mmCIF file of C-alpha atoms in Angstrom:
data_model
loop_
_atom_site.group_PDB
_atom_site.id
_atom_site.type_symbol
_atom_site.label_atom_id
_atom_site.label_comp_id
_atom_site.label_asym_id
_atom_site.label_seq_id
_atom_site.Cartn_x
_atom_site.Cartn_y
_atom_site.Cartn_z
ATOM 1 C CA MET A 1 24.835 40.315 11.452
ATOM 2 C CA ILE A 2 23.335 36.981 12.503
ATOM 3 C CA LYS A 3 20.995 38.722 14.963
ATOM 4 C CA LEU A 4 19.801 41.010 12.203
ATOM 5 C CA LYS A 5 19.174 38.020 9.926
ATOM 6 C CA GLY A 6 17.267 36.359 12.767
ATOM 7 C CA LEU A 7 15.121 39.448 13.264
ATOM 8 C CA VAL A 8 14.447 39.725 9.543
ATOM 9 C CA PHE A 9 13.501 36.039 9.469
ATOM 10 C CA LEU A 10 11.157 36.467 12.444
ATOM 11 C CA PHE A 11 9.563 39.555 10.861
ATOM 12 C CA LEU A 12 9.002 37.674 7.608
ATOM 13 C CA ILE A 13 7.344 34.858 9.503
ATOM 14 C CA LEU A 14 4.980 37.133 11.380
ATOM 15 C CA ALA A 15 4.193 39.405 8.437
ATOM 16 C CA SER A 16 3.306 36.510 6.199
ATOM 17 C CA ALA A 17 0.680 34.989 8.473
ATOM 18 C CA PRO A 18 -2.950 35.781 7.691
ATOM 19 C CA VAL A 19 -5.396 35.846 10.554
ATOM 20 C CA TYR A 20 -7.452 32.671 10.825
ATOM 21 C CA ALA A 21 -9.997 31.686 13.454
ATOM 22 C CA ASP A 22 -9.619 29.306 16.401
ATOM 23 C CA ASP A 23 -6.317 27.476 16.769
ATOM 24 C CA PHE A 24 -4.430 29.672 14.326
ATOM 25 C CA GLN A 25 -5.533 32.830 16.083
ATOM 26 C CA ASP A 26 -4.906 31.230 19.470
ATOM 27 C CA GLY A 27 -1.363 30.444 18.310
ATOM 28 C CA GLN A 28 -0.797 34.010 17.196
ATOM 29 C CA ASN A 29 -2.204 35.357 20.445
ATOM 30 C CA ALA A 30 0.081 33.022 22.414
ATOM 31 C CA TYR A 31 3.052 34.288 20.390
ATOM 32 C CA ARG A 32 2.186 37.891 21.185
ATOM 33 C CA ARG A 33 1.966 37.029 24.887
ATOM 34 C CA GLY A 34 5.321 35.278 24.717
ATOM 35 C CA ASP A 35 3.698 31.915 25.536
ATOM 36 C CA TYR A 36 5.753 30.009 22.980
ATOM 37 C CA ARG A 37 4.900 26.577 24.376
ATOM 38 C CA ILE A 38 1.196 27.118 23.594
ATOM 39 C CA ASP A 39 2.179 28.748 20.296
ATOM 40 C CA LEU A 40 4.220 25.692 19.407
ATOM 41 C CA GLU A 41 1.366 23.347 20.390
ATOM 42 C CA LYS A 42 -1.212 25.202 18.234
ATOM 43 C CA PHE A 43 0.992 25.626 15.155
ATOM 44 C CA ASN A 44 2.340 22.044 15.400
ATOM 45 C CA SER A 45 -1.180 20.664 15.394
ATOM 46 C CA LEU A 46 -2.215 22.777 12.427
ATOM 47 C CA ALA A 47 1.043 22.034 10.564
ATOM 48 C CA GLU A 48 0.550 18.301 10.941
ATOM 49 C CA GLN A 49 -2.991 18.783 9.511
ATOM 50 C CA GLY A 50 -1.455 20.383 6.403
ATOM 51 C CA ASN A 51 -1.907 24.105 7.087
ATOM 52 C CA PRO A 52 0.922 25.766 5.083
ATOM 53 C CA GLN A 53 0.945 29.035 7.072
ATOM 54 C CA ALA A 54 1.206 27.084 10.340
ATOM 55 C CA GLN A 55 4.007 25.038 8.806
ATOM 56 C CA TRP A 56 5.864 28.239 8.005
ATOM 57 C CA LEU A 57 5.318 29.680 11.471
ATOM 58 C CA LEU A 58 6.365 26.408 13.070
ATOM 59 C CA SER A 59 9.565 26.585 11.097
ATOM 60 C CA GLY A 60 10.275 29.979 12.658
ATOM 61 C CA LEU A 61 9.713 28.685 16.188
ATOM 62 C CA TYR A 62 12.237 25.895 15.629
ATOM 63 C CA ALA A 63 14.696 28.251 13.972
ATOM 64 C CA ARG A 64 14.561 30.718 16.856
ATOM 65 C CA GLY A 65 14.209 28.209 19.649
ATOM 66 C CA MET A 66 10.924 29.627 20.848
ATOM 67 C CA GLY A 67 8.947 27.195 22.990
ATOM 68 C CA VAL A 68 11.354 24.440 21.924
ATOM 69 C CA ALA A 69 15.085 23.834 21.683
ATOM 70 C CA ARG A 70 16.524 25.502 18.566
ATOM 71 C CA ASP A 71 16.488 22.864 15.805
ATOM 72 C CA TYR A 72 17.554 23.937 12.322
ATOM 73 C CA VAL A 73 16.753 20.507 10.900
ATOM 74 C CA GLU A 74 13.098 20.769 12.010
ATOM 75 C CA ALA A 75 12.991 24.395 10.963
ATOM 76 C CA LEU A 76 14.196 23.571 7.464
ATOM 77 C CA LYS A 77 11.868 20.568 7.232
ATOM 78 C CA TRP A 78 8.818 22.734 7.946
ATOM 79 C CA SER A 79 10.024 25.617 5.779
ATOM 80 C CA ALA A 80 10.533 23.236 2.832
ATOM 81 C CA ILE A 81 7.064 21.711 3.362
ATOM 82 C CA SER A 82 5.444 25.124 3.617
ATOM 83 C CA GLY A 83 7.205 26.328 0.485
ATOM 84 C CA ALA A 84 6.103 23.218 -1.386
ATOM 85 C CA ASN A 85 2.572 24.022 -0.222
ATOM 86 C CA GLY A 86 2.588 27.451 -1.771
ATOM 87 C CA VAL A 87 3.964 29.825 0.883
ATOM 88 C CA GLU A 88 6.457 31.791 -1.158
ATOM 89 C CA ILE A 89 8.114 33.501 1.806
ATOM 90 C CA ALA A 90 9.021 30.048 3.120
ATOM 91 C CA ILE A 91 11.477 29.739 0.231
ATOM 92 C CA ILE A 92 13.378 32.796 1.502
ATOM 93 C CA GLY A 93 13.381 31.317 4.982
ATOM 94 C CA ARG A 94 14.551 27.998 3.611
ATOM 95 C CA ASP A 95 17.463 29.614 1.836
ATOM 96 C CA MET A 96 18.428 31.579 4.969
ATOM 97 C CA LEU A 97 18.332 28.459 7.104
ATOM 98 C CA GLN A 98 20.488 26.479 4.713
ATOM 99 C CA LYS A 99 23.256 29.064 4.986
ATOM 100 C CA GLN A 100 23.526 28.290 8.707
ATOM 101 C CA MET A 101 23.540 24.482 8.372
ATOM 102 C CA ALA A 102 25.946 21.714 7.510
ATOM 103 C CA SER A 103 25.205 19.631 4.406
ATOM 104 C CA GLY A 104 24.314 16.600 6.527
ATOM 105 C CA GLN A 105 21.698 18.619 8.413
ATOM 106 C CA ILE A 106 20.250 19.905 5.138
ATOM 107 C CA ASN A 107 20.021 16.383 3.723
ATOM 108 C CA GLU A 108 18.359 15.153 6.916
ATOM 109 C CA ALA A 109 15.817 17.982 6.859
ATOM 110 C CA TYR A 110 14.855 17.303 3.232
ATOM 111 C CA ALA A 111 14.598 13.564 3.921
ATOM 112 C CA LEU A 112 12.218 14.322 6.823
ATOM 113 C CA ALA A 113 10.207 16.691 4.680
ATOM 114 C CA ARG A 114 9.854 14.116 1.905
ATOM 115 C CA GLU A 115 8.831 11.485 4.424
ATOM 116 C CA TRP A 116 6.228 13.800 6.006
ATOM 117 C CA MET A 117 4.773 14.753 2.610
ATOM 118 C CA ARG A 118 4.602 11.130 1.500
ATOM 119 C CA GLU A 119 2.756 10.123 4.709
ATOM 120 C CA PHE A 120 0.471 13.163 4.581
ATOM 121 C CA ASN A 121 -0.436 12.526 0.931
ATOM 122 C CA ASN A 122 -1.257 8.886 1.712
ATOM 123 C CA LYS A 123 -3.781 9.797 4.382
#
């Protein structure tokens, strides 16, 4: 059942991503090739710049451990940020992630999300 949820989560991530030029498209192409390290690099850069779709996709990479060690705290952080930035599917991902996490992890992820948003909004 967990594998099925993971596949549904991954499908939702990929299906929700519109095609953008340059780094976003490069990240999607890297994903399709299975080059998750490049994928992570591209989406991380865009996520840090405030791109909500990249934030959502980055969440999926952390949740699945693709190109990086699996990290539900980082996954939830980026899913929460993406959802706050208008990506509705991120809310579903957020809820799915929380079901797999301890309350301390959830609190940590939201604290990190709030900190990131505060810093980003002060730039």
